[in-house]
Amino acid sequence: MDITKLKPGTSVVTSSGDVVELLEVLGGGLSARVRFSDPTSSSPAAKGSESEIGCDDIMTLAGERFVGPI
């Protein structure tokens, strides 16, 4: 997904189904710093924890119907 136009605070869904808040786009859009706001029960991340994830791990905007990778 092209994340370069997303603003900090945008909620997105990862490939594993976690809902995360975008904090910062890194590396010209290659990755992002995120905060987990609604991790799945199988996620190793805790709610409120922060991590860096690759742009390919971001599937869609939270609240949007997922129809495939963007």
PDB file of N, CA and C in Angstrom:
ATOM      1  N   MET A   1       0.849  -1.174   0.000  1.00  0.00           N
ATOM      2  CA  MET A   1       0.000   0.000   0.000  1.00  0.00           C
ATOM      3  C   MET A   1       0.892   1.234   0.000  1.00  0.00           C
ATOM      4  N   ASP A   2       0.529   2.224  -0.780  1.00  0.00           N
ATOM      5  CA  ASP A   2       1.253   3.498  -0.784  1.00  0.00           C
ATOM      6  C   ASP A   2       0.826   4.279   0.454  1.00  0.00           C
ATOM      7  N   ILE A   3       1.718   4.364   1.415  1.00  0.00           N
ATOM      8  CA  ILE A   3       1.389   5.024   2.675  1.00  0.00           C
ATOM      9  C   ILE A   3       1.891   6.464   2.738  1.00  0.00           C
ATOM     10  N   THR A   4       2.522   6.937   1.687  1.00  0.00           N
ATOM     11  CA  THR A   4       3.133   8.266   1.713  1.00  0.00           C
ATOM     12  C   THR A   4       2.114   9.392   1.862  1.00  0.00           C
ATOM     13  N   LYS A   5       0.869   9.153   1.505  1.00  0.00           N
ATOM     14  CA  LYS A   5      -0.153  10.208   1.592  1.00  0.00           C
ATOM     15  C   LYS A   5      -1.000  10.110   2.852  1.00  0.00           C
ATOM     16  N   LEU A   6      -0.737   9.096   3.676  1.00  0.00           N
ATOM     17  CA  LEU A   6      -1.478   8.947   4.925  1.00  0.00           C
ATOM     18  C   LEU A   6      -0.933   9.906   5.975  1.00  0.00           C
ATOM     19  N   LYS A   7      -1.833  10.449   6.769  1.00  0.00           N
ATOM     20  CA  LYS A   7      -1.445  11.397   7.815  1.00  0.00           C
ATOM     21  C   LYS A   7      -1.301  10.686   9.149  1.00  0.00           C
ATOM     22  N   PRO A   8      -0.421  11.191  10.010  1.00  0.00           N
ATOM     23  CA  PRO A   8      -0.320  10.625  11.357  1.00  0.00           C
ATOM     24  C   PRO A   8      -1.690  10.628  12.026  1.00  0.00           C
ATOM     25  N   GLY A   9      -1.987   9.552  12.738  1.00  0.00           N
ATOM     26  CA  GLY A   9      -3.277   9.413  13.396  1.00  0.00           C
ATOM     27  C   GLY A   9      -4.259   8.552  12.617  1.00  0.00           C
ATOM     28  N   THR A  10      -3.924   8.251  11.356  1.00  0.00           N
ATOM     29  CA  THR A  10      -4.785   7.405  10.538  1.00  0.00           C
ATOM     30  C   THR A  10      -4.779   5.983  11.081  1.00  0.00           C
ATOM     31  N   SER A  11      -5.949   5.380  11.191  1.00  0.00           N
ATOM     32  CA  SER A  11      -6.060   3.990  11.624  1.00  0.00           C
ATOM     33  C   SER A  11      -6.028   3.092  10.404  1.00  0.00           C
ATOM     34  N   VAL A  12      -5.162   2.084  10.447  1.00  0.00           N
ATOM     35  CA  VAL A  12      -5.028   1.132   9.344  1.00  0.00           C
ATOM     36  C   VAL A  12      -5.062  -0.290   9.901  1.00  0.00           C
ATOM     37  N   VAL A  13      -5.286  -1.251   9.003  1.00  0.00           N
ATOM     38  CA  VAL A  13      -5.344  -2.656   9.390  1.00  0.00           C
ATOM     39  C   VAL A  13      -4.156  -3.375   8.766  1.00  0.00           C
ATOM     40  N   THR A  14      -3.471  -4.173   9.574  1.00  0.00           N
ATOM     41  CA  THR A  14      -2.312  -4.927   9.096  1.00  0.00           C
ATOM     42  C   THR A  14      -2.768  -6.239   8.460  1.00  0.00           C
ATOM     43  N   SER A  15      -1.839  -6.921   7.830  1.00  0.00           N
ATOM     44  CA  SER A  15      -2.147  -8.198   7.179  1.00  0.00           C
ATOM     45  C   SER A  15      -2.598  -9.263   8.177  1.00  0.00           C
ATOM     46  N   SER A  16      -2.233  -9.121   9.440  1.00  0.00           N
ATOM     47  CA  SER A  16      -2.662 -10.087  10.457  1.00  0.00           C
ATOM     48  C   SER A  16      -3.963  -9.675  11.138  1.00  0.00           C
ATOM     49  N   GLY A  17      -4.530  -8.539  10.733  1.00  0.00           N
ATOM     50  CA  GLY A  17      -5.810  -8.102  11.281  1.00  0.00           C
ATOM     51  C   GLY A  17      -5.724  -7.128  12.434  1.00  0.00           C
ATOM     52  N   ASP A  18      -4.514  -6.745  12.830  1.00  0.00           N
ATOM     53  CA  ASP A  18      -4.365  -5.762  13.903  1.00  0.00           C
ATOM     54  C   ASP A  18      -4.773  -4.386  13.395  1.00  0.00           C
ATOM     55  N   VAL A  19      -5.469  -3.615  14.237  1.00  0.00           N
ATOM     56  CA  VAL A  19      -5.752  -2.216  13.928  1.00  0.00           C
ATOM     57  C   VAL A  19      -4.667  -1.397  14.609  1.00  0.00           C
ATOM     58  N   VAL A  20      -3.997  -0.565  13.825  1.00  0.00           N
ATOM     59  CA  VAL A  20      -2.900   0.239  14.354  1.00  0.00           C
ATOM     60  C   VAL A  20      -3.098   1.691  13.944  1.00  0.00           C
ATOM     61  N   GLU A  21      -2.523   2.585  14.729  1.00  0.00           N
ATOM     62  CA  GLU A  21      -2.531   4.012  14.426  1.00  0.00           C
ATOM     63  C   GLU A  21      -1.184   4.370  13.813  1.00  0.00           C
ATOM     64  N   LEU A  22      -1.219   4.989  12.658  1.00  0.00           N
ATOM     65  CA  LEU A  22       0.007   5.428  11.997  1.00  0.00           C
ATOM     66  C   LEU A  22       0.591   6.610  12.766  1.00  0.00           C
ATOM     67  N   LEU A  23       1.831   6.482  13.170  1.00  0.00           N
ATOM     68  CA  LEU A  23       2.511   7.560  13.877  1.00  0.00           C
ATOM     69  C   LEU A  23       3.424   8.349  12.954  1.00  0.00           C
ATOM     70  N   GLU A  24       4.115   7.628  12.056  1.00  0.00           N
ATOM     71  CA  GLU A  24       5.098   8.275  11.182  1.00  0.00           C
ATOM     72  C   GLU A  24       5.405   7.362  10.003  1.00  0.00           C
ATOM     73  N   VAL A  25       5.508   7.957   8.828  1.00  0.00           N
ATOM     74  CA  VAL A  25       5.941   7.226   7.639  1.00  0.00           C
ATOM     75  C   VAL A  25       7.463   7.325   7.586  1.00  0.00           C
ATOM     76  N   LEU A  26       8.129   6.203   7.374  1.00  0.00           N
ATOM     77  CA  LEU A  26       9.586   6.144   7.376  1.00  0.00           C
ATOM     78  C   LEU A  26      10.123   5.705   6.016  1.00  0.00           C
ATOM     79  N   GLY A  27      11.351   6.046   5.739  1.00  0.00           N
ATOM     80  CA  GLY A  27      12.043   5.569   4.545  1.00  0.00           C
ATOM     81  C   GLY A  27      11.340   5.885   3.245  1.00  0.00           C
ATOM     82  N   GLY A  28      10.720   7.054   3.157  1.00  0.00           N
ATOM     83  CA  GLY A  28      10.037   7.426   1.927  1.00  0.00           C
ATOM     84  C   GLY A  28       8.833   6.556   1.615  1.00  0.00           C
ATOM     85  N   GLY A  29       8.256   5.935   2.635  1.00  0.00           N
ATOM     86  CA  GLY A  29       7.073   5.104   2.454  1.00  0.00           C
ATOM     87  C   GLY A  29       7.342   3.615   2.493  1.00  0.00           C
ATOM     88  N   LEU A  30       8.579   3.216   2.790  1.00  0.00           N
ATOM     89  CA  LEU A  30       8.904   1.788   2.856  1.00  0.00           C
ATOM     90  C   LEU A  30       8.430   1.126   4.145  1.00  0.00           C
ATOM     91  N   SER A  31       8.287   1.917   5.197  1.00  0.00           N
ATOM     92  CA  SER A  31       7.824   1.383   6.474  1.00  0.00           C
ATOM     93  C   SER A  31       7.116   2.479   7.257  1.00  0.00           C
ATOM     94  N   ALA A  32       6.567   2.096   8.392  1.00  0.00           N
ATOM     95  CA  ALA A  32       5.845   3.053   9.227  1.00  0.00           C
ATOM     96  C   ALA A  32       6.031   2.722  10.689  1.00  0.00           C
ATOM     97  N   ARG A  33       6.033   3.742  11.494  1.00  0.00           N
ATOM     98  CA  ARG A  33       6.017   3.587  12.945  1.00  0.00           C
ATOM     99  C   ARG A  33       4.549   3.614  13.330  1.00  0.00           C
ATOM    100  N   VAL A  34       4.090   2.603  14.082  1.00  0.00           N
ATOM    101  CA  VAL A  34       2.673   2.487  14.424  1.00  0.00           C
ATOM    102  C   VAL A  34       2.484   2.199  15.908  1.00  0.00           C
ATOM    103  N   ARG A  35       1.266   2.483  16.374  1.00  0.00           N
ATOM    104  CA  ARG A  35       0.866   2.137  17.743  1.00  0.00           C
ATOM    105  C   ARG A  35      -0.331   1.195  17.629  1.00  0.00           C
ATOM    106  N   PHE A  36      -0.260   0.076  18.301  1.00  0.00           N
ATOM    107  CA  PHE A  36      -1.327  -0.912  18.255  1.00  0.00           C
ATOM    108  C   PHE A  36      -2.521  -0.429  19.071  1.00  0.00           C
ATOM    109  N   SER A  37      -3.662  -0.244  18.415  1.00  0.00           N
ATOM    110  CA  SER A  37      -4.862   0.212  19.117  1.00  0.00           C
ATOM    111  C   SER A  37      -5.852  -0.921  19.338  1.00  0.00           C
ATOM    112  N   ASP A  38      -5.855  -1.930  18.472  1.00  0.00           N
ATOM    113  CA  ASP A  38      -6.742  -3.086  18.645  1.00  0.00           C
ATOM    114  C   ASP A  38      -6.053  -4.324  18.063  1.00  0.00           C
ATOM    115  N   PRO A  39      -5.065  -4.860  18.789  1.00  0.00           N
ATOM    116  CA  PRO A  39      -4.376  -6.057  18.292  1.00  0.00           C
ATOM    117  C   PRO A  39      -5.285  -7.282  18.363  1.00  0.00           C
ATOM    118  N   THR A  40      -5.091  -8.221  17.447  1.00  0.00           N
ATOM    119  CA  THR A  40      -5.864  -9.460  17.485  1.00  0.00           C
ATOM    120  C   THR A  40      -5.421 -10.287  18.688  1.00  0.00           C
ATOM    121  N   SER A  41      -6.226 -11.262  19.049  1.00  0.00           N
ATOM    122  CA  SER A  41      -5.886 -12.093  20.210  1.00  0.00           C
ATOM    123  C   SER A  41      -4.619 -12.919  19.979  1.00  0.00           C
ATOM    124  N   SER A  42      -4.282 -13.170  18.719  1.00  0.00           N
ATOM    125  CA  SER A  42      -3.070 -13.944  18.426  1.00  0.00           C
ATOM    126  C   SER A  42      -1.834 -13.060  18.216  1.00  0.00           C
ATOM    127  N   SER A  43      -2.012 -11.756  18.297  1.00  0.00           N
ATOM    128  CA  SER A  43      -0.896 -10.828  18.077  1.00  0.00           C
ATOM    129  C   SER A  43       0.052 -10.828  19.272  1.00  0.00           C
ATOM    130  N   PRO A  44       1.357 -10.787  19.005  1.00  0.00           N
ATOM    131  CA  PRO A  44       2.304 -10.683  20.113  1.00  0.00           C
ATOM    132  C   PRO A  44       2.369  -9.261  20.686  1.00  0.00           C
ATOM    133  N   ALA A  45       1.773  -8.298  19.979  1.00  0.00           N
ATOM    134  CA  ALA A  45       1.813  -6.902  20.419  1.00  0.00           C
ATOM    135  C   ALA A  45       0.705  -6.623  21.434  1.00  0.00           C
ATOM    136  N   ALA A  46       1.006  -5.758  22.376  1.00  0.00           N
ATOM    137  CA  ALA A  46       0.019  -5.340  23.370  1.00  0.00           C
ATOM    138  C   ALA A  46      -0.604  -4.025  22.938  1.00  0.00           C
ATOM    139  N   LYS A  47      -1.827  -3.795  23.352  1.00  0.00           N
ATOM    140  CA  LYS A  47      -2.500  -2.539  23.055  1.00  0.00           C
ATOM    141  C   LYS A  47      -1.651  -1.386  23.597  1.00  0.00           C
ATOM    142  N   GLY A  48      -1.424  -0.387  22.750  1.00  0.00           N
ATOM    143  CA  GLY A  48      -0.632   0.773  23.142  1.00  0.00           C
ATOM    144  C   GLY A  48       0.843   0.649  22.840  1.00  0.00           C
ATOM    145  N   SER A  49       1.308  -0.562  22.497  1.00  0.00           N
ATOM    146  CA  SER A  49       2.729  -0.726  22.178  1.00  0.00           C
ATOM    147  C   SER A  49       3.011  -0.160  20.781  1.00  0.00           C
ATOM    148  N   GLU A  50       4.254   0.209  20.554  1.00  0.00           N
ATOM    149  CA  GLU A  50       4.667   0.783  19.278  1.00  0.00           C
ATOM    150  C   GLU A  50       5.646  -0.143  18.575  1.00  0.00           C
ATOM    151  N   SER A  51       5.643  -0.068  17.236  1.00  0.00           N
ATOM    152  CA  SER A  51       6.521  -0.911  16.443  1.00  0.00           C
ATOM    153  C   SER A  51       6.715  -0.276  15.075  1.00  0.00           C
ATOM    154  N   GLU A  52       7.719  -0.768  14.354  1.00  0.00           N
ATOM    155  CA  GLU A  52       7.917  -0.386  12.958  1.00  0.00           C
ATOM    156  C   GLU A  52       7.490  -1.566  12.095  1.00  0.00           C
ATOM    157  N   ILE A  53       6.649  -1.296  11.097  1.00  0.00           N
ATOM    158  CA  ILE A  53       6.188  -2.351  10.196  1.00  0.00           C
ATOM    159  C   ILE A  53       6.423  -1.908   8.755  1.00  0.00           C
ATOM    160  N   GLY A  54       6.576  -2.871   7.875  1.00  0.00           N
ATOM    161  CA  GLY A  54       6.768  -2.585   6.464  1.00  0.00           C
ATOM    162  C   GLY A  54       5.470  -2.141   5.807  1.00  0.00           C
ATOM    163  N   CYS A  55       5.588  -1.361   4.746  1.00  0.00           N
ATOM    164  CA  CYS A  55       4.401  -0.861   4.054  1.00  0.00           C
ATOM    165  C   CYS A  55       3.575  -2.012   3.487  1.00  0.00           C
ATOM    166  N   ASP A  56       4.206  -3.127   3.146  1.00  0.00           N
ATOM    167  CA  ASP A  56       3.476  -4.281   2.610  1.00  0.00           C
ATOM    168  C   ASP A  56       2.621  -4.970   3.664  1.00  0.00           C
ATOM    169  N   ASP A  57       2.847  -4.657   4.927  1.00  0.00           N
ATOM    170  CA  ASP A  57       2.058  -5.243   6.004  1.00  0.00           C
ATOM    171  C   ASP A  57       0.771  -4.454   6.244  1.00  0.00           C
ATOM    172  N   ILE A  58       0.658  -3.257   5.663  1.00  0.00           N
ATOM    173  CA  ILE A  58      -0.544  -2.443   5.813  1.00  0.00           C
ATOM    174  C   ILE A  58      -1.474  -2.766   4.652  1.00  0.00           C
ATOM    175  N   MET A  59      -2.661  -3.275   4.992  1.00  0.00           N
ATOM    176  CA  MET A  59      -3.584  -3.757   3.963  1.00  0.00           C
ATOM    177  C   MET A  59      -4.649  -2.743   3.563  1.00  0.00           C
ATOM    178  N   THR A  60      -5.232  -2.049   4.519  1.00  0.00           N
ATOM    179  CA  THR A  60      -6.351  -1.159   4.224  1.00  0.00           C
ATOM    180  C   THR A  60      -6.541  -0.172   5.368  1.00  0.00           C
ATOM    181  N   LEU A  61      -7.367   0.829   5.135  1.00  0.00           N
ATOM    182  CA  LEU A  61      -7.721   1.777   6.189  1.00  0.00           C
ATOM    183  C   LEU A  61      -8.729   1.113   7.115  1.00  0.00           C
ATOM    184  N   ALA A  62      -8.632   1.364   8.399  1.00  0.00           N
ATOM    185  CA  ALA A  62      -9.588   0.802   9.350  1.00  0.00           C
ATOM    186  C   ALA A  62     -10.967   1.355   9.038  1.00  0.00           C
ATOM    187  N   GLY A  63     -11.965   0.485   9.094  1.00  0.00           N
ATOM    188  CA  GLY A  63     -13.326   0.897   8.807  1.00  0.00           C
ATOM    189  C   GLY A  63     -13.706   0.752   7.343  1.00  0.00           C
ATOM    190  N   GLU A  64     -12.750   0.440   6.490  1.00  0.00           N
ATOM    191  CA  GLU A  64     -13.013   0.226   5.066  1.00  0.00           C
ATOM    192  C   GLU A  64     -13.215  -1.259   4.829  1.00  0.00           C
ATOM    193  N   ARG A  65     -14.040  -1.604   3.872  1.00  0.00           N
ATOM    194  CA  ARG A  65     -14.238  -3.005   3.509  1.00  0.00           C
ATOM    195  C   ARG A  65     -12.994  -3.503   2.793  1.00  0.00           C
ATOM    196  N   PHE A  66     -12.413  -4.595   3.270  1.00  0.00           N
ATOM    197  CA  PHE A  66     -11.193  -5.130   2.673  1.00  0.00           C
ATOM    198  C   PHE A  66     -11.547  -5.955   1.446  1.00  0.00           C
ATOM    199  N   VAL A  67     -10.986  -5.573   0.304  1.00  0.00           N
ATOM    200  CA  VAL A  67     -11.233  -6.303  -0.935  1.00  0.00           C
ATOM    201  C   VAL A  67      -9.958  -6.824  -1.565  1.00  0.00           C
ATOM    202  N   GLY A  68      -8.853  -6.662  -0.889  1.00  0.00           N
ATOM    203  CA  GLY A  68      -7.565  -7.140  -1.391  1.00  0.00           C
ATOM    204  C   GLY A  68      -6.502  -6.084  -1.179  1.00  0.00           C
ATOM    205  N   PRO A  69      -5.269  -6.437  -1.382  1.00  0.00           N
ATOM    206  CA  PRO A  69      -4.175  -5.472  -1.198  1.00  0.00           C
ATOM    207  C   PRO A  69      -4.350  -4.253  -2.092  1.00  0.00           C
ATOM    208  N   ILE A  70      -3.980  -3.118  -1.564  1.00  0.00           N
ATOM    209  CA  ILE A  70      -4.074  -1.856  -2.320  1.00  0.00           C
ATOM    210  C   ILE A  70      -2.800  -1.611  -3.063  1.00  0.00           C
TER     211      ILE A  70
END
